[in-house]
Each structure stands twice: as C-alpha cells, then as structure tokens.
mmCIF file of C-alpha atoms in Angstrom:
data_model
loop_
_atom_site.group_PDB
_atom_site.id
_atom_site.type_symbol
_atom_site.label_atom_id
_atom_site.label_comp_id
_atom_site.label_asym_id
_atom_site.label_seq_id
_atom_site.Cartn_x
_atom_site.Cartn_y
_atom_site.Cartn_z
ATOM 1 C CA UNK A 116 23.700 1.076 1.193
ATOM 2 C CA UNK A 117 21.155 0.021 -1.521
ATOM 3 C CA UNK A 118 17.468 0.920 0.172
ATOM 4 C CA UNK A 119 13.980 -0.311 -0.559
ATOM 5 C CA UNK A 120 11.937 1.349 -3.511
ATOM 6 C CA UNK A 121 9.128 -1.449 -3.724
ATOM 7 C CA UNK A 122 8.855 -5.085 -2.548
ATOM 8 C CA UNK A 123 6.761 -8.091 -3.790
ATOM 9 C CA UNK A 124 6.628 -11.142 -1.544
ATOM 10 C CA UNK A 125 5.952 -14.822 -3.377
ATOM 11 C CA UNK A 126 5.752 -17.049 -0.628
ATOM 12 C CA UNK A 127 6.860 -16.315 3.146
ATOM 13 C CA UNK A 128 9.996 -16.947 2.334
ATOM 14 C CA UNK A 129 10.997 -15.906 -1.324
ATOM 15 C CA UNK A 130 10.311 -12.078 -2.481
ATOM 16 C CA UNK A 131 11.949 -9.415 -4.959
ATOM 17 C CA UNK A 132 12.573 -6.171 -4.246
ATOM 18 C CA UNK A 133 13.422 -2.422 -6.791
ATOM 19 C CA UNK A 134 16.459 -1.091 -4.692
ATOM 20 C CA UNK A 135 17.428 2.191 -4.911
ATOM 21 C CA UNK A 136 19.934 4.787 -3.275
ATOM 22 C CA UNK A 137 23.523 3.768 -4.222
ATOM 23 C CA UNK A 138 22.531 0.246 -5.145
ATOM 24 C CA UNK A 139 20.001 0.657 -7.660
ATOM 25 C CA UNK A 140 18.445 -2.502 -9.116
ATOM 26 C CA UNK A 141 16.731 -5.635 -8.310
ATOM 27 C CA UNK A 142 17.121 -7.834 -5.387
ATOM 28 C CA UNK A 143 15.234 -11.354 -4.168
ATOM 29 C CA UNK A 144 15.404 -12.781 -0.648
ATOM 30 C CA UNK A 145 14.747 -16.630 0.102
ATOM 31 C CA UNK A 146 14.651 -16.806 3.562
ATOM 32 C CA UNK A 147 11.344 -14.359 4.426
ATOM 33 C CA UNK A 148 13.108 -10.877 3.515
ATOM 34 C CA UNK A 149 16.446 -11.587 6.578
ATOM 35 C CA UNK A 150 18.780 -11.056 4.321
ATOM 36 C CA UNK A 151 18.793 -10.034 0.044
ATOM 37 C CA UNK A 152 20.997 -10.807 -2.675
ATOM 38 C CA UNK A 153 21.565 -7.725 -5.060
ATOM 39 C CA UNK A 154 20.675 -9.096 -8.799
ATOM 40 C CA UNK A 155 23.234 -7.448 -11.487
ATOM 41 C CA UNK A 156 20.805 -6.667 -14.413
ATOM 42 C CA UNK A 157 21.852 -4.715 -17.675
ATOM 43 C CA UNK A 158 20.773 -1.326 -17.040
ATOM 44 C CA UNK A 159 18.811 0.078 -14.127
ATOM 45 C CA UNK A 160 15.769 -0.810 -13.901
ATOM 46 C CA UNK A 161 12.243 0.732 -13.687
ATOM 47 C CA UNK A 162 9.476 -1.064 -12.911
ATOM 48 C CA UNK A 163 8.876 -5.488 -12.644
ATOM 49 C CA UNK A 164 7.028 -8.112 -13.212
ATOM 50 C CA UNK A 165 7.979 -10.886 -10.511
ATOM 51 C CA UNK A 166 6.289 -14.149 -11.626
ATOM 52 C CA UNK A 167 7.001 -16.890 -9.215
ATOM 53 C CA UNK A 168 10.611 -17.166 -6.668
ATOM 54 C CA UNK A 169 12.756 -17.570 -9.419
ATOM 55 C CA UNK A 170 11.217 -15.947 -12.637
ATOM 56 C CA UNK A 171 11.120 -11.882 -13.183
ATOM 57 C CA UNK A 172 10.756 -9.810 -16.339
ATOM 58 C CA UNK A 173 12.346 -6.856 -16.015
ATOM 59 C CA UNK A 174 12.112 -3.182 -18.026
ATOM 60 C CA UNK A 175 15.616 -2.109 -18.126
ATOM 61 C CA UNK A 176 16.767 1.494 -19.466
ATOM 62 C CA UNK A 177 13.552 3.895 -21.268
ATOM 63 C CA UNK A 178 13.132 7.365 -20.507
ATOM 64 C CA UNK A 179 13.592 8.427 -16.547
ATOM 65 C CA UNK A 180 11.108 9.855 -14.666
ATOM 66 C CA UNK A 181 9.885 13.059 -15.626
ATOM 67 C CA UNK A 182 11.398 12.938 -19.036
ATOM 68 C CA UNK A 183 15.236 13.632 -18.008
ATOM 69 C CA UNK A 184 17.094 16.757 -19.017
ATOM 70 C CA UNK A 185 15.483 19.022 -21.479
ATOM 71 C CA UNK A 186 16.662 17.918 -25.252
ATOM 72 C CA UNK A 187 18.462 14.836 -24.095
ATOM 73 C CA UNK A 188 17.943 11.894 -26.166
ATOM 74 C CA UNK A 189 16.098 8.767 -24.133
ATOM 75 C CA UNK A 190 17.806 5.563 -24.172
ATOM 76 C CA UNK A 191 15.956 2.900 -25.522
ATOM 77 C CA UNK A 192 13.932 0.828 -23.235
ATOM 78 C CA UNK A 193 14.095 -3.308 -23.441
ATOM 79 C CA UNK A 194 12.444 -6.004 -21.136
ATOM 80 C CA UNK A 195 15.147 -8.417 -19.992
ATOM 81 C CA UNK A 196 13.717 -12.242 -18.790
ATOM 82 C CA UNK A 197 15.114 -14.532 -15.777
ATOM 83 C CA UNK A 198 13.836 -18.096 -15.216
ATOM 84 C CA UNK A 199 17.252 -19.027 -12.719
ATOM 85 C CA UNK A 200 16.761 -15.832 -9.934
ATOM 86 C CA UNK A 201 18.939 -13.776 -11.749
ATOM 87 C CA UNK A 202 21.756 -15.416 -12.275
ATOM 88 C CA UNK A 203 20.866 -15.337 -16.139
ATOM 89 C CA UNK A 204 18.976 -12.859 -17.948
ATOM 90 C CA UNK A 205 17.922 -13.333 -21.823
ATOM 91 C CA UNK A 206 17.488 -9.451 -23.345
ATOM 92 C CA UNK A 207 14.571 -8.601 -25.142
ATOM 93 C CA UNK A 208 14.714 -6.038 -28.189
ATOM 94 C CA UNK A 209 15.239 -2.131 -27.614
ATOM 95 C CA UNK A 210 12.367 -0.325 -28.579
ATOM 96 C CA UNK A 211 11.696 3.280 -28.141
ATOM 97 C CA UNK A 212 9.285 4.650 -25.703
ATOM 98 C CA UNK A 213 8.073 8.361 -24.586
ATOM 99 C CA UNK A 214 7.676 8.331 -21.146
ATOM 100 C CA UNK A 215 9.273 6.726 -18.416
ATOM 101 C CA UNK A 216 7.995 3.142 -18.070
ATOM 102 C CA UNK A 217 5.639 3.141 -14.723
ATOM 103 C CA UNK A 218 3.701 -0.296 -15.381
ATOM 104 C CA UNK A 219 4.647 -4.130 -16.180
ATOM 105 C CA UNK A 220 2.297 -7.134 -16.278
ATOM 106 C CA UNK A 221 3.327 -10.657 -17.865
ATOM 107 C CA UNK A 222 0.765 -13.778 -18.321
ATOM 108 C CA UNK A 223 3.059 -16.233 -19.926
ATOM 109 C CA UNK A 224 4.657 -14.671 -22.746
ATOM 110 C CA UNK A 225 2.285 -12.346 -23.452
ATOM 111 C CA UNK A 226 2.476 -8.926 -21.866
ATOM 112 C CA UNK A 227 1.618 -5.023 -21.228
ATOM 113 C CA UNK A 228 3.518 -2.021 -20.354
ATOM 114 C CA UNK A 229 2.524 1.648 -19.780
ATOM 115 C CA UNK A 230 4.594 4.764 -19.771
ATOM 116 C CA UNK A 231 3.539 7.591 -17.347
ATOM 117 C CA UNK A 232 1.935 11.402 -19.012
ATOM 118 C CA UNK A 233 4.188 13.762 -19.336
ATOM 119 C CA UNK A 234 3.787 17.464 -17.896
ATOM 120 C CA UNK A 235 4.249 18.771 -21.677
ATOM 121 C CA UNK A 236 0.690 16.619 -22.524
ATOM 122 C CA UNK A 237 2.060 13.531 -23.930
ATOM 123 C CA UNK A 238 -0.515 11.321 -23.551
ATOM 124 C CA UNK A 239 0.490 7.080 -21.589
ATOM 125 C CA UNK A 240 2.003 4.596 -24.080
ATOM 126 C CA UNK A 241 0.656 1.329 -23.767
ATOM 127 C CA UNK A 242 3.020 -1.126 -25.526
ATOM 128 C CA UNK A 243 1.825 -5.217 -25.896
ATOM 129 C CA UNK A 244 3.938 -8.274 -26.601
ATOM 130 C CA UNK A 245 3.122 -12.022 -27.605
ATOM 131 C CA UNK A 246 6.919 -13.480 -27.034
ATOM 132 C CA UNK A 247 8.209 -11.597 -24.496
ATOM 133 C CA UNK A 248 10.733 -10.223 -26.713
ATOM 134 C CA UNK A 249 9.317 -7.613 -29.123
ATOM 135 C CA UNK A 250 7.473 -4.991 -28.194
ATOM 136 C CA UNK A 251 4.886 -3.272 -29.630
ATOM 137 C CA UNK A 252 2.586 0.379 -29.723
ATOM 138 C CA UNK A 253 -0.869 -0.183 -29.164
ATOM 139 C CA UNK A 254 -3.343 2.252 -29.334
ATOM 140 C CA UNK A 255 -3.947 4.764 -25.826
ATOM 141 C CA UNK A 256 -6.752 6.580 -24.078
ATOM 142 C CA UNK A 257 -7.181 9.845 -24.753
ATOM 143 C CA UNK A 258 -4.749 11.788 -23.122
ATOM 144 C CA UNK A 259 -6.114 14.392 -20.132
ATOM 145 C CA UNK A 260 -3.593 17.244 -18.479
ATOM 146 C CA UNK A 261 -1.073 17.143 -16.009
ATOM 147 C CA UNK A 262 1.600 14.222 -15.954
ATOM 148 C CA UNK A 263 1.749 11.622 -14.306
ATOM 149 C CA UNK A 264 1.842 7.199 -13.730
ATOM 150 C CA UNK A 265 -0.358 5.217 -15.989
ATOM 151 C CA UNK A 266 -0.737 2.004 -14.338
ATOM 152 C CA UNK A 267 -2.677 -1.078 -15.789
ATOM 153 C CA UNK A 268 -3.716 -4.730 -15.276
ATOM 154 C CA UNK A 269 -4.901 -7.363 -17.716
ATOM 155 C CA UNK A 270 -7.531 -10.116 -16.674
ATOM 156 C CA UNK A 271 -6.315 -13.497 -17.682
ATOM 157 C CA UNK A 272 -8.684 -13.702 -20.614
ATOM 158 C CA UNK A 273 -6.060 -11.221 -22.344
ATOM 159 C CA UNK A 274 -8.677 -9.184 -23.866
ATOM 160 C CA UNK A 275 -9.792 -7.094 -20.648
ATOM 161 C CA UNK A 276 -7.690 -4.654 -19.152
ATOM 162 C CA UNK A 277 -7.797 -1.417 -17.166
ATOM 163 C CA UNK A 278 -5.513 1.353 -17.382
ATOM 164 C CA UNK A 279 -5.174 4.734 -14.484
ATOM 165 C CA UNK A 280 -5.202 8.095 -14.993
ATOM 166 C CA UNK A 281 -3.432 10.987 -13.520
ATOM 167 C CA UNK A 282 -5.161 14.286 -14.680
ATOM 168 C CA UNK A 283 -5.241 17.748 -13.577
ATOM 169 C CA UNK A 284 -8.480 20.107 -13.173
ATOM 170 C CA UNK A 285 -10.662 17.179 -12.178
ATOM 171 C CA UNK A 286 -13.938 16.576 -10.845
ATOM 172 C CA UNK A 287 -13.472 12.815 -10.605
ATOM 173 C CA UNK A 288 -10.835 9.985 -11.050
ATOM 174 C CA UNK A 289 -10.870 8.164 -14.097
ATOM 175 C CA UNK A 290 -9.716 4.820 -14.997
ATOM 176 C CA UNK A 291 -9.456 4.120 -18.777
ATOM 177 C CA UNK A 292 -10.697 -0.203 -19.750
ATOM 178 C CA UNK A 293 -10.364 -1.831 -22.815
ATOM 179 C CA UNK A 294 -11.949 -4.995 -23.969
ATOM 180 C CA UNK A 295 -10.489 -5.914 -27.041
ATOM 181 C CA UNK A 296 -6.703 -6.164 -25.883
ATOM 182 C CA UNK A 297 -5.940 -2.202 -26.067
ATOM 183 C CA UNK A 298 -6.985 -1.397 -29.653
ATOM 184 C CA UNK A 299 -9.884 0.591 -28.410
ATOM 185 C CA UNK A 300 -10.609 2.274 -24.743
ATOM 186 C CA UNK A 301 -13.411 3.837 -22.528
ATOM 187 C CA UNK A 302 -13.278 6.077 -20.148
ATOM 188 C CA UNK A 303 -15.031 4.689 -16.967
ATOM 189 C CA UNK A 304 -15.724 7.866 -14.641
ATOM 190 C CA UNK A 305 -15.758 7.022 -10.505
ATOM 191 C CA UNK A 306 -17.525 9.027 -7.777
ATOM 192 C CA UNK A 307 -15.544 11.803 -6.456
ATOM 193 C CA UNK A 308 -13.655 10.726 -2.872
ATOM 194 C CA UNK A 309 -15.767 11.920 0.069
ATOM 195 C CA UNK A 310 -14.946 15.613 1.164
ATOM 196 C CA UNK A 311 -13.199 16.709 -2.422
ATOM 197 C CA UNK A 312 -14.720 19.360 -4.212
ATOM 198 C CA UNK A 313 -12.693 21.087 -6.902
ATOM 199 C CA UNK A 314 -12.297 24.959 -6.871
ATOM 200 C CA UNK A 315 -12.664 24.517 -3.273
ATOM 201 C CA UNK A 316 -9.092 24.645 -2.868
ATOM 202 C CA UNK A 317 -7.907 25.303 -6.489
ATOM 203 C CA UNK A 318 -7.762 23.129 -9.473
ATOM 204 C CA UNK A 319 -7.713 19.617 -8.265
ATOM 205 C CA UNK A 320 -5.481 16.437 -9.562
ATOM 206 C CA UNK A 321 -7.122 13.214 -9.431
ATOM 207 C CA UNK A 322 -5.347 9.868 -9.980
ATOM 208 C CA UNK A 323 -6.126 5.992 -9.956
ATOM 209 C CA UNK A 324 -3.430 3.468 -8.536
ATOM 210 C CA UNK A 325 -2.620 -0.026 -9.710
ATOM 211 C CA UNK A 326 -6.124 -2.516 -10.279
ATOM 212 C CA UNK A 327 -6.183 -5.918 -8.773
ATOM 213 C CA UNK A 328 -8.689 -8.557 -9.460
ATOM 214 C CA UNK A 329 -9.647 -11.850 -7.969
ATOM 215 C CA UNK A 330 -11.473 -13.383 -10.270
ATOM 216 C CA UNK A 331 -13.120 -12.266 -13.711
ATOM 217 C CA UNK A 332 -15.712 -10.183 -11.948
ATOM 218 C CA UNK A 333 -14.832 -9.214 -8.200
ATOM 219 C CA UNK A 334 -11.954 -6.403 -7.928
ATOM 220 C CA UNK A 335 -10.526 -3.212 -6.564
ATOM 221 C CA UNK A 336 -8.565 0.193 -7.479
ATOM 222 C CA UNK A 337 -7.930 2.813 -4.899
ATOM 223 C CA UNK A 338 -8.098 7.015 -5.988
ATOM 224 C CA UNK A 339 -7.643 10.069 -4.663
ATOM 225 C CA UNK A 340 -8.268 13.638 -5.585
ATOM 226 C CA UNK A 341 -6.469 17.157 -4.167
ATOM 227 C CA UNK A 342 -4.471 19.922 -4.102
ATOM 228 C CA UNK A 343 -1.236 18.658 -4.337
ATOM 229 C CA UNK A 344 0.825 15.050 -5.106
ATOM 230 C CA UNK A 345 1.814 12.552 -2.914
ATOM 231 C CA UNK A 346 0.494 11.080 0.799
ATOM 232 C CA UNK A 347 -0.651 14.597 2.794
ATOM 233 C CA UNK A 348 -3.714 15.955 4.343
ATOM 234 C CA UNK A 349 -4.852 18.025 1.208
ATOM 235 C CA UNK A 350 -5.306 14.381 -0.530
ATOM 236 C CA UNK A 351 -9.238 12.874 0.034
ATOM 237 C CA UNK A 352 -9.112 8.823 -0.707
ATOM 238 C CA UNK A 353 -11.434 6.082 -1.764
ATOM 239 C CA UNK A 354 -11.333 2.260 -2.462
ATOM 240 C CA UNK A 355 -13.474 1.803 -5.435
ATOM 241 C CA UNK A 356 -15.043 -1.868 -5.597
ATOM 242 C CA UNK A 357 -16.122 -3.645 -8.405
ATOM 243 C CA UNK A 358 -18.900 -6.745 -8.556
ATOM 244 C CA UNK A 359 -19.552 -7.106 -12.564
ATOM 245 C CA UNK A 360 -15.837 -7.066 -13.748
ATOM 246 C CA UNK A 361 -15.768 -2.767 -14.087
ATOM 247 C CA UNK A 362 -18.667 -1.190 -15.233
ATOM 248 C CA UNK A 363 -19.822 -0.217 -12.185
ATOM 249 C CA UNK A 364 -18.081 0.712 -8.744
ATOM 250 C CA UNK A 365 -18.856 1.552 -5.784
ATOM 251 C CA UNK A 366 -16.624 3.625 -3.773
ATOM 252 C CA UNK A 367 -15.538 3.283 -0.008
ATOM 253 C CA UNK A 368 -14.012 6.122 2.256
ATOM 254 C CA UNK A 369 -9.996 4.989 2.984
ATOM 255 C CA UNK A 370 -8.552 6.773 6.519
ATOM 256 C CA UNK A 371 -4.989 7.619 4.509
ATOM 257 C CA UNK A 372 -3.093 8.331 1.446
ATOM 258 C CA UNK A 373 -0.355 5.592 0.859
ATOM 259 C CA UNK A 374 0.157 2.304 0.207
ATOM 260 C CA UNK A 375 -3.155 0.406 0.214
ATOM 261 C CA UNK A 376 -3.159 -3.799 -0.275
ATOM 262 C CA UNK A 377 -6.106 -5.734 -0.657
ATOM 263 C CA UNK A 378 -5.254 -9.922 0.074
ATOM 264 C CA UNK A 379 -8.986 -11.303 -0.878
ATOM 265 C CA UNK A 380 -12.307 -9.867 -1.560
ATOM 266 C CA UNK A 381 -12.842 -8.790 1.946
ATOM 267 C CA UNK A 382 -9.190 -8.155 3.739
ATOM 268 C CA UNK A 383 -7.172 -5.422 2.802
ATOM 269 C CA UNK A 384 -3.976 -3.573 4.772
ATOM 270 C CA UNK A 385 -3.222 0.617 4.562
ATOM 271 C CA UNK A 386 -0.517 2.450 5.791
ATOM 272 C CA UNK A 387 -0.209 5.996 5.087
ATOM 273 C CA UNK A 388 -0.685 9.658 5.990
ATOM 274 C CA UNK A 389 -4.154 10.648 7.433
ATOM 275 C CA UNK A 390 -5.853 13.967 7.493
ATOM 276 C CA UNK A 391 -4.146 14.480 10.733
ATOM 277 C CA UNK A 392 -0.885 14.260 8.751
ATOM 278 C CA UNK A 393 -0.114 10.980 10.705
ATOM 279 C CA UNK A 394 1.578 8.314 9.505
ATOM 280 C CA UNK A 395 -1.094 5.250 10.594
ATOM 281 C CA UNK A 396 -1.638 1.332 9.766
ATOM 282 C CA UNK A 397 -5.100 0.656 8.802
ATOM 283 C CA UNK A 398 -7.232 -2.825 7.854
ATOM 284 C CA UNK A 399 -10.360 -3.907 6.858
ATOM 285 C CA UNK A 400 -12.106 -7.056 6.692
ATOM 286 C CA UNK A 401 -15.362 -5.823 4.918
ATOM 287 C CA UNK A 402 -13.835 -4.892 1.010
ATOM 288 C CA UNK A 403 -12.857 -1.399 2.688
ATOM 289 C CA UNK A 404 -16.433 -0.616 3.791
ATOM 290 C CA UNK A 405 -15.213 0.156 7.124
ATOM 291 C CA UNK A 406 -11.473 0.356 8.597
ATOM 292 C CA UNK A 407 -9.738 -0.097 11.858
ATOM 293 C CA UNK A 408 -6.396 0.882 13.066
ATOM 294 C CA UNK A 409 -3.956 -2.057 13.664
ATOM 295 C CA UNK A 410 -0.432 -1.848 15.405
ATOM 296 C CA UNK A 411 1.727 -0.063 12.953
ATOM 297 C CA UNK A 412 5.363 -0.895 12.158
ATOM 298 C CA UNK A 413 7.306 1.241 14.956
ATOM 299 C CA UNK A 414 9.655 3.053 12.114
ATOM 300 C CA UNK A 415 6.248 4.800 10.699
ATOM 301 C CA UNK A 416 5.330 6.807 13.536
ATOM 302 C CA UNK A 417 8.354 9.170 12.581
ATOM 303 C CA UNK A 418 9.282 7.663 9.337
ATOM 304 C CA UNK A 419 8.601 11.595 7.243
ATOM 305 C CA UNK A 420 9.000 8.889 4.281
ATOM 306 C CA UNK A 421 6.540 6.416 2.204
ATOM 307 C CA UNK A 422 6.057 3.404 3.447
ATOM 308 C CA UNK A 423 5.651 -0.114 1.197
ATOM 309 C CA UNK A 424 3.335 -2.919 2.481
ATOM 310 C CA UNK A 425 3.832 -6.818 0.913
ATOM 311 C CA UNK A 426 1.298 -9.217 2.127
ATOM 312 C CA UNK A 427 0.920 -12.793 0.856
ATOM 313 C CA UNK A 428 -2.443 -13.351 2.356
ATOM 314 C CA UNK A 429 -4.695 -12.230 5.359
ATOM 315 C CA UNK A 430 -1.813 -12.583 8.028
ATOM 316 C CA UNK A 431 1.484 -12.579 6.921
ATOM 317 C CA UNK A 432 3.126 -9.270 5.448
ATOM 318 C CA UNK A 433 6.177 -6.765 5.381
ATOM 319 C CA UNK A 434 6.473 -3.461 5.282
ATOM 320 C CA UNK A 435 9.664 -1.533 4.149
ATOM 321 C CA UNK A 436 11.044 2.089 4.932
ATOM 322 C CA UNK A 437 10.649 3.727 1.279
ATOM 323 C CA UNK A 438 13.811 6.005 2.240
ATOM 324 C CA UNK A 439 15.977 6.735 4.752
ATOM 325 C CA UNK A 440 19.362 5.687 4.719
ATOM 326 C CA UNK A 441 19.376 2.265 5.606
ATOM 327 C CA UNK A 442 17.427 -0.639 4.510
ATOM 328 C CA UNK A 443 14.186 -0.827 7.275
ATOM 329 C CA UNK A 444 12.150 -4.007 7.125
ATOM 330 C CA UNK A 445 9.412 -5.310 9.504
ATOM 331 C CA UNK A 446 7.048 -8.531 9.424
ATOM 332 C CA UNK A 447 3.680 -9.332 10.987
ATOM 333 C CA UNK A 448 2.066 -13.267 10.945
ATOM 334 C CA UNK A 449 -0.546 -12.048 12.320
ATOM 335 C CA UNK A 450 -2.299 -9.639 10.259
ATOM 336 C CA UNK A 451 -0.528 -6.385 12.789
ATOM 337 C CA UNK A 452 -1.423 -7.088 15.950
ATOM 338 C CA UNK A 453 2.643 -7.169 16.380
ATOM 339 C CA UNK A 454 5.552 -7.137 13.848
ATOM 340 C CA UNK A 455 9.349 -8.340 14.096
ATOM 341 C CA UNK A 456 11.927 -6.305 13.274
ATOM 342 C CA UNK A 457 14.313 -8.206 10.510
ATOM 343 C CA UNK A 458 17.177 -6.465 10.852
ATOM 344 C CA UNK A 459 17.517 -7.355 7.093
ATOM 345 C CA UNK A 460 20.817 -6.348 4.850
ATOM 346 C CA UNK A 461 21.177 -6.279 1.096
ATOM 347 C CA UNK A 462 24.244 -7.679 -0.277
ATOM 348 C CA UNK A 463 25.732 -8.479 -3.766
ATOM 349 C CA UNK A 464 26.199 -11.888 -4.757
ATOM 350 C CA UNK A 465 24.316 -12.820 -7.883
ATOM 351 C CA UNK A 466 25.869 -11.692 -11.045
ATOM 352 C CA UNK A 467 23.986 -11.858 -14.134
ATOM 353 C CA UNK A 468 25.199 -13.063 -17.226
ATOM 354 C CA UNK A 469 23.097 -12.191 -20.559
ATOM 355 C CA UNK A 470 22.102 -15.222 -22.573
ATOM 356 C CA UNK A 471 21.542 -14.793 -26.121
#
C-alpha cells in the first residue's frame, strides 16, 4: 500500500500528501484526511508546492537522493502545474539540475527551488522562475562540507529569501538570506543549540530546516547540531526566532529532534525523539520559549519511525506514520489533549492527463 512521506493540510477538510512505498506520488483528501485519492503525475515526484485544495506545482523527475548510482546520467527535472486537483497537469520545461530537488515555493507564477549538497562538495542549486514554466540558475551560497537538504522560503515581496544549510565540522548552524532575489547571499551565523560543543564528541554536523514567516518581520527556523543525522539523542535542538525580518535571532531550547510546526507567532506543535530516545509530542504557546508535553498520537510511543505533523491553526492537526507498512493517520481539534484515529486508506482514482 502507498504510505505517507509528508502531508500538507489546506483547510480541515482538503490536504495533499508525497506517498511513498509501492505507490509513490501525490495524493489529496477532501473530506479531513478519511480517505485519499492517488494523483497520477508524469514522473515521481520529489518535493511540492500545494497552493490552495485544488492547485499544486509539482517537481517531477531530477536527480534522486544522494545523487543515484555512481556515473549514471540524471534525468532531467521539470515542474508540472494543476489548477483541477490533478485531474490535469500542464508540464513545465526539462531543465537540468545537480542535486536532488529538496525545496519548492510558488507565489503566483513566480517561484524558487533548491537542490540538496552533495557528499562529493557540490555546493545547493537555487533555480528561479517568472512563468512557472522555465526554469532558471541563479546564483548560490557558498558551498560548506558534508551533503545534505537546502531548504528555502521567499517573503512575498519576492526579493527576500532565506536558504538552510547542512554542513559538516561545525560550530554553529547557518542559514544563508538573500535580498535581492538570489543574485547575491549572506551567511547569517545562529547561536550554537544548548549542550553542543564540537570536538566534544567528534566533528559535528549542523543543519537548518524549512523557514516560515508570518508577516515581513516576525518568523521562525528550527536547527540542530551533532554527531550523527536524523531524530536521536546525539542531536541538541533549538527554535531560532526572528523580530526584524532575519538579522538577528534569538534561539530557544526544543525538548526533541523531529518534526517541529509553528501555527502563529506564539503556538507551535513538536513531535520527535528526545534525549531519552523517546518518541514525545511537545507544544508551546510562548514562540518556543518554553514547552510542555501534550497527549501524543498512540502509534508514536513505539512508532521506531519519523513522524509528520499538519496543523491548520492552533487546534486542529494530523499527524502521519512516516513508515511502516500501512498508511497511519491521527487528528486532534483540540490542540492534543486527544486525537481520533482515521482509519484513513489511499486509493487510485484520479488520472492525470497532460495538457499542452
């Protein structure tokens, strides 16, 4: 059966969902995640951009993860366009890109995409549209070692955008802004995470997940630094804060390594592995100054696999089983004091039909 890779909720009924296992590809649900329609698309896709319940851009084909077999060409990537759910899809034009795509944001036409580092050095790709369709190289940050996702976010003025690093033999996380639309960037250098100190344990990674902004000025990034990749007690976290639209932040202590979601300026939802190498739901309702623990799904407490979290606001969210091997969705109203098992299935019913 098709399982969850990633979920984005619109309303509390419609959402979109990356599917992966034996069912790789897009799906969108209408009736509050129950049930999901499977979403032909033209090749498997990567990452999204899910604009409203019926309208998605999608990056379809690119290099995979990692870089793919040694020597073997990468297909060309292209970002495909639905306005009807899926049931039709306009192509956009192949171009080539490096590294796998890892980052998709779409105001209007106009639009961003960044490829993750590769281990061999080769530094994230941003590419830039201003139709949707072609797709362009724009200049990148310096590149730092170690491999890894590149994620960015663009404030609606189009000129002001932020993009993450993933580096290796770090002291500090780094996230990478640009104010002139990505021809030039500066390297923005946040407090360490509480408790890291590098050498301490060997060299240390440090990476940066995906911005989000509420406004012009007020926003938030979460980073951590370790040992080793991925959720696990080696990891030490922060939610870095911003009050004057990135030039300065201040960093908060997070409980876990995982999936963090902030729904305003003040409310924010984290589920992921703690120190204790627990699997724990956490929220705040202070901008991640302090946190509490809330009820947590009941598939997390032996779950042994990421966990996604979708909230549309301060009290209504899902969380999906990243894994597995069947599709695992649960939904709170009520900011987790108790969550409803959906029982949800993912089905195929839409085909999609390329437009010219």
């Amino acid at each position: 059966a098709p399982l969850f890779e990633s979920i984005q909720m619109i309303s509390a009924a419609a959402g979109w969902a990356i599917t992966g296992g034996p069912g790789q590809g897009i799906a969108r649900t209408s009736d509050g995640g129950r049930t999901w329609e499977q979403v032909q698309v033209q090749a498997a896709p990567q990452v999204a951009s899910f604009v409203s319940a019926t309208e998605a851009w999608v990056v379809a084909g690119g290099p995979p993860p990692g870089g793919g077999p040694a020597g073997a060409p990468a297909p060309p990537a292209e970002v495909d366009h639905t306005t009807d759910g899926g049931a039709t899809w306009t192509r956009g034009t192949p171009f080539a890109a490096t590294g796998a795509p890892v980052s998709l944001q779409m105001r209007g036409r106009s639009g961003w995409m960044s490829t993750e580092r590769t281990p061999t050095g080769t530094g994230a790709e941003v590419f830039t549209t201003a139709d949707g369709d072609s797709w362009h190289r724009t200049n990148s940050p310096a590149t730092c070692p170690g491999g890894g996702r590149a994620s960015l976010f663009f404030l609606s003025d189009l000129r002001t955008g932020f993009l993450t690093d993933f580096c290796a033999n770090s002291t500090e996380p780094v996230l990478n802004r640009t104010r002139d639309g990505g021809r030039s960037w500066s390297a923005i250098h946040l407090a360490a995470p509480r408790g890291y100190r590098r050498g301490a344990q060997g060299d240390g990674l440090c990476e940066v997940g995906q911005p989000v902004f509420f406004d012009r000025l007020h926003g938030f990034v979460d980073g951590a630094c370790g040992f080793t990749t991925g959720a696990n007690p080696l990891q030490y976290a922060a939610l870095y804060e911003t009050a004057d639209g990135g030039t300065r932040w201040s960093a908060h202590t997070t409980p876990a390594i995982g999936s963090l979601q902030m729904t305003s300026s003040s409310v924010g939802y984290l589920v992921g592995v703690s120190q204790a190498y627990v699997y724990t739901f956490y929220r705040t309702h202070d901008g991640g100054r302090s946190w509490v623990k809330a009820v947590p799904p009941p598939f997390i407490s032996s779950a042994g696999f990421p966990v996604d979290i979708a909230f549309i606001n301060s009290s209504t969210g899902w969380a999906v089983a990243v894994g597995g091997t069947e599709p695992a969705m649960w939904m709170t109203r009520d900011g987790g004091n108790s969550w409803v098992n959906l029982r949800t299935k993912i089905g195929m019913s839409i085909s999609a039909s390329p437009t010219p």
